[in-house]
Coordinates of C-alpha atoms in Angstrom, one line a residue:
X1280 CA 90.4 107.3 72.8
X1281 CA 93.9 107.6 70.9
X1282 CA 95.5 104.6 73.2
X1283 CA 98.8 105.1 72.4
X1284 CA 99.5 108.9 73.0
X1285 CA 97.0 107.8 76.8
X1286 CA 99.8 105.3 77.2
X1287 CA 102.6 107.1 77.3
X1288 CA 100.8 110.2 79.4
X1289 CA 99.8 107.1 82.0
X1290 CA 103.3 106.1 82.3
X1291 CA 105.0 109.6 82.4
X1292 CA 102.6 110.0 85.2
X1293 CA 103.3 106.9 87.3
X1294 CA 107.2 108.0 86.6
X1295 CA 106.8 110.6 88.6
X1296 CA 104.7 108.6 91.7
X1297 CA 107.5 106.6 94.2
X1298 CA 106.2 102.7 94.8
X1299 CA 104.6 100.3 92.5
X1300 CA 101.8 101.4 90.0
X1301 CA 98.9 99.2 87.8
X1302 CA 97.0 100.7 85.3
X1303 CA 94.0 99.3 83.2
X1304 CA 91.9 101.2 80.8
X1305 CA 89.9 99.7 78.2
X1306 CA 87.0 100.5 75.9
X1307 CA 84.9 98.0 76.0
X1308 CA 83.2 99.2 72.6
X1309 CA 86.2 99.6 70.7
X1310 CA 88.7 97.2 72.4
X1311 CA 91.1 100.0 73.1
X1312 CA 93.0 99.0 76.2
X1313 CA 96.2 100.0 78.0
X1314 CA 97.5 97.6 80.2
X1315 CA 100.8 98.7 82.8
X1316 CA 101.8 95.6 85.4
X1317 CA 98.2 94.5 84.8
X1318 CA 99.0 91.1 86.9
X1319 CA 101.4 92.2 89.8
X1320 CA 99.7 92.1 92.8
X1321 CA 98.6 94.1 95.7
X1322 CA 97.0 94.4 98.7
X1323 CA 93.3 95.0 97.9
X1324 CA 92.5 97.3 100.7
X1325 CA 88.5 98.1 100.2
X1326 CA 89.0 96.7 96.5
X1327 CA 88.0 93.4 98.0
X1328 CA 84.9 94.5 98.7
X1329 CA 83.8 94.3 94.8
X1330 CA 84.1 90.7 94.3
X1331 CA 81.6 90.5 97.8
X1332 CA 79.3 92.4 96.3
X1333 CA 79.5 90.5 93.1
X1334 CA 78.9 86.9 95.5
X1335 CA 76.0 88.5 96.7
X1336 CA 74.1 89.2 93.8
X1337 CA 75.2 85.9 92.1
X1338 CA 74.0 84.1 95.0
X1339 CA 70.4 86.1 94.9
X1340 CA 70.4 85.4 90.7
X1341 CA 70.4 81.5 91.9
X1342 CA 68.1 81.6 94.2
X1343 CA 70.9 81.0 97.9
X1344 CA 69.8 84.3 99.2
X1345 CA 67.4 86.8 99.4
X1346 CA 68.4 90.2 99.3
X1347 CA 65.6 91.2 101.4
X1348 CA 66.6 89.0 104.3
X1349 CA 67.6 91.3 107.6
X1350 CA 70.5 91.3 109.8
X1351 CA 70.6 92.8 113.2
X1352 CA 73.8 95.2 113.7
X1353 CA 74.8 94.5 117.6
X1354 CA 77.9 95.9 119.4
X1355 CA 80.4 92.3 118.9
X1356 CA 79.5 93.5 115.1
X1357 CA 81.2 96.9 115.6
X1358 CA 84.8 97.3 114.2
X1359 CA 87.0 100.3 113.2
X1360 CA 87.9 102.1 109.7
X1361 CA 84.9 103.4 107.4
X1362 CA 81.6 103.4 108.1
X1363 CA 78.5 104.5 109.8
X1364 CA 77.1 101.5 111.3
X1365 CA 79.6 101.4 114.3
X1366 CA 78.9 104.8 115.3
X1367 CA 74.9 104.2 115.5
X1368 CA 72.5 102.5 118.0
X1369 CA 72.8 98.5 118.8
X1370 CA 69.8 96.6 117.1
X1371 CA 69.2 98.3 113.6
X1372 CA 67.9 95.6 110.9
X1373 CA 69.7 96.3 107.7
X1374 CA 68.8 94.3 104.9
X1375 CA 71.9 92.2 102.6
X1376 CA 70.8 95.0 100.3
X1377 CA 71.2 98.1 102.1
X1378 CA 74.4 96.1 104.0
X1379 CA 75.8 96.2 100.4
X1380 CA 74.9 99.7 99.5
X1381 CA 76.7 100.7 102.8
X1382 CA 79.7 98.3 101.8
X1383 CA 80.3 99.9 99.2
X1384 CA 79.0 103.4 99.1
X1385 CA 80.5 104.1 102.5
X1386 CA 82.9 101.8 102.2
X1387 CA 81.1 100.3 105.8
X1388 CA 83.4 97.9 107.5
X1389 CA 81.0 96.3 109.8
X1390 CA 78.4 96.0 106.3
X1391 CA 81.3 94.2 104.9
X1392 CA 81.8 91.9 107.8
X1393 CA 78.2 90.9 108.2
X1394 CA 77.9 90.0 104.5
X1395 CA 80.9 88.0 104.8
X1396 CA 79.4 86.1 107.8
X1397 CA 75.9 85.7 105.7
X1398 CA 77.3 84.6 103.0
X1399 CA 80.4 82.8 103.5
X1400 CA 84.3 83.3 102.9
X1401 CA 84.3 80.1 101.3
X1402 CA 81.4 80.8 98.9
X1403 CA 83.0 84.2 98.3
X1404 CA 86.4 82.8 97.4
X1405 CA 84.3 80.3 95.2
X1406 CA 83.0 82.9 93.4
X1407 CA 86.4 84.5 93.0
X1408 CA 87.8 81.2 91.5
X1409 CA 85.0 80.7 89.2
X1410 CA 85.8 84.4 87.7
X1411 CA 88.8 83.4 86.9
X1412 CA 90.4 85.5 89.2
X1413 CA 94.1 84.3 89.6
X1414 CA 95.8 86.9 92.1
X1415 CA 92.7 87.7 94.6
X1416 CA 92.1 86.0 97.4
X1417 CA 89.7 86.8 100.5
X1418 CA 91.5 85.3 103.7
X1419 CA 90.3 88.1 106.6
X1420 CA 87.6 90.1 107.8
X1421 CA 88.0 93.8 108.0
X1422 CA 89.9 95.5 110.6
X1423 CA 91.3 91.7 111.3
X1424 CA 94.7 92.9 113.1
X1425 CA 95.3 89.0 114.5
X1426 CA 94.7 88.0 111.0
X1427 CA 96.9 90.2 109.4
X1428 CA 99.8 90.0 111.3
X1429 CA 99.7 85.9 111.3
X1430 CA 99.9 87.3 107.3
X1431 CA 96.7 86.9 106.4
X1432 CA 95.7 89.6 103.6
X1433 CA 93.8 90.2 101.3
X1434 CA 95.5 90.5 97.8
X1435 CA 94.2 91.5 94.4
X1436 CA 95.8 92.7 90.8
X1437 CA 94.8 95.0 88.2
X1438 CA 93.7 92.3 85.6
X1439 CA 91.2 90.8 88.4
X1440 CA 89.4 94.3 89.1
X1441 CA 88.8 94.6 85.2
X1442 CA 87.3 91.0 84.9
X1443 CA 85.1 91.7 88.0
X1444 CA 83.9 95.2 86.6
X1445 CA 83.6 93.0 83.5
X1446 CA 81.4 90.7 85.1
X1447 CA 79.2 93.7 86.4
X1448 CA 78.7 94.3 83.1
X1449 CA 77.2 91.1 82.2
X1450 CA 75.5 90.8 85.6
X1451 CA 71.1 90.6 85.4
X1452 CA 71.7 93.1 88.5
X1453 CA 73.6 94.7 86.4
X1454 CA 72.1 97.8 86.6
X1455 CA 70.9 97.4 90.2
X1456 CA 75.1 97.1 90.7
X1457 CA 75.8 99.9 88.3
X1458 CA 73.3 102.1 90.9
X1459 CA 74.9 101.3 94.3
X1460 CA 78.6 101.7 92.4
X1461 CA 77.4 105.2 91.0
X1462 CA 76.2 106.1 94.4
X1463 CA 79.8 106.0 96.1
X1464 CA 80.6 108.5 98.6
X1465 CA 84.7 108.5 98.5
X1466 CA 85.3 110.7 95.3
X1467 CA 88.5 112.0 96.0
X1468 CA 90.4 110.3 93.0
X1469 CA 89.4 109.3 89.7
X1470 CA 86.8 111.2 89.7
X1471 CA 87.8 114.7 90.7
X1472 CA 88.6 115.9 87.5
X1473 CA 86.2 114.3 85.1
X1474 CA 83.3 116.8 85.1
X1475 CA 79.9 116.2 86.0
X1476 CA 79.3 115.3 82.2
X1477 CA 81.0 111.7 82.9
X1478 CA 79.7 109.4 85.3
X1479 CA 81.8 107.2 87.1
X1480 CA 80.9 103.9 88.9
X1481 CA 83.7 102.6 91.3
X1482 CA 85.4 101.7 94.7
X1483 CA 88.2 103.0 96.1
X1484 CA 90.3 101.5 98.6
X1485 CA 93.3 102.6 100.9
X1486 CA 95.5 101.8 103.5
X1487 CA 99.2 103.0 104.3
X1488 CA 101.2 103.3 101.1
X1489 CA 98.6 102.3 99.0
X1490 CA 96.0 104.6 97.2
X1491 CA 93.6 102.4 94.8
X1492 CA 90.5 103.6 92.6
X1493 CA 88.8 101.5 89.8
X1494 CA 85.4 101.4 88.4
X1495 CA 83.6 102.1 84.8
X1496 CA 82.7 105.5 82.9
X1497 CA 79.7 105.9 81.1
X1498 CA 79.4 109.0 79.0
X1499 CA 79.0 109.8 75.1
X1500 CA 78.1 105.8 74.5
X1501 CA 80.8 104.5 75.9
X1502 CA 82.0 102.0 78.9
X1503 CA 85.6 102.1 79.7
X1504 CA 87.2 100.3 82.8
X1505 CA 89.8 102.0 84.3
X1506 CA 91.5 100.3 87.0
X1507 CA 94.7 102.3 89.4
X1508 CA 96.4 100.7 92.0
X1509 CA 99.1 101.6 94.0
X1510 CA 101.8 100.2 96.8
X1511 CA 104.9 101.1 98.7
X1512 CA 104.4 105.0 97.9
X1513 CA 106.2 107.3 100.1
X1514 CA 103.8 109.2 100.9
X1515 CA 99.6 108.3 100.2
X1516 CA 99.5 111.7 98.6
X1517 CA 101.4 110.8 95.5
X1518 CA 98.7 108.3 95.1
X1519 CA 95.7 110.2 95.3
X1520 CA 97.6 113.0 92.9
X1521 CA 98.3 110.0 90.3
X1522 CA 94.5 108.6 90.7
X1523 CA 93.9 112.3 89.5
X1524 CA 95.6 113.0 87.2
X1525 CA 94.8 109.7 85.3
X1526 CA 90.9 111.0 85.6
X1527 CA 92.2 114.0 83.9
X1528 CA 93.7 112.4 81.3
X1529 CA 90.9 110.6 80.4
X1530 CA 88.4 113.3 80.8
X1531 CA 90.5 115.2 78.2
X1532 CA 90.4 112.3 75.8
X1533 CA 86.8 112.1 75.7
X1534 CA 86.1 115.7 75.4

């Protein structure tokens, strides 16, 4: 990965995107990284459902939950946005883990809500503060309108999504993670130009003017985080075009 010759590409790039743009990539064999506004923050959209997912498994390493415990789905679960479970029949049984794999490969709000019930905003936002995490914060549910408009959100930054995908890395579910985060369904950024050769394991996020994808590639040995977020564009199309063009970028630099 030549880093410096990326850099300058990345920034050209966000140049030429209206808003506010963070970009993170780093190889985490070499040490290569590029770092753009790596600490302003943003809202984190479905980017907030990473350090959730990271709770959850923390909690199962230490024995506070089991992932196999099951959750009925009823309607006063149901709530707009992404997702399957609000659109099927009242009194499934999901277990935490499939919740999770819906919570993330879907990007399932009501998943995402039900694991923040059964596990606990507090012990979420504990887990965020023991990462390390400095600019996220979990303060609503999804799909919270009251919430949000008494200005409750849910705010992350560039440098926090690396050190969670970091702490994938160095999870014991690490490659249970990896597998869910590989299996995502909303591939209409990063990845669209990186070639089946490279694979990719991420969450996106979106909402009005903002346009976020982050995650880790694998391919030819390597892991490299790359982390884009995005606020304020003018129009959510600039977003998804920077998101891909960034994936191109770094497909060309690894082959």
């Amino acid at each position: 990965m030549d880093a410096v010759k990326l850099e300058k590409e990345i920034i050209n790039l966000c140049s030429r995107v209206s808003g506010s743009k963070s970009v993170i990539v780093e190889n985490m064999r070499t040490g290569e990284k590029i770092e753009i506004n790596r600490n302003e923050i943003f809202p984190a959209a479905s980017l907030i459902k990473l350090p959730i997912l990271l709770t959850l498994f923390s909690m199962a390493e230490k024995g506070q939950i089991v992932l196999e415990t099951r959750v009925e789905v009823t309607k006063d679960c149901h709530v707009g946005g992404f997702g399957v479970l609000k659109d099927l029949e009242n009194g499934l049984n999901p277990t935490l883990r499939d919740l999770a794999v819906l919570m993330i490969t879907l990007s399932d709000n009501v998943a995402t809500n039900l694991l923040i019930d059964m596990i606990g905003m507090p012990e979420i936002n504990c887990e965020i503060t023991s990462l390390g995490l400095n600019d996220t914060a979990l303060r609503r549910k999804m799909m919270d309108a009251e919430a949000k408009e008494a200005g409750l959100d849910n705010d992350t930054s560039a440098a926090d999504i690396r050190r969670i995908l970091k702490a994938v890395l160095k999870s014991p579910f690490r490659e249970e993670i990896l597998d869910i985060l590989f299996r995502q369904q909303c591939n209409n950024k990063l990845p669209v130009f990186m070639g089946e050769e490279i694979r990719f394991a991420h969450k996106t996020g979106d909402l009005p003017g903002v346009e976020h994808d982050a995650g880790i590639i694998c391919a030819n040995g390597e892991e490299i985080i790359v982390v884009v977020l995005t606020k304020d564009l003018a129009d959510n199309k600039e977003g998804i075009w920077l998101n891909q063009e960034i994936g191109k970028l770094l497909h060309r630099n690894l082959y």
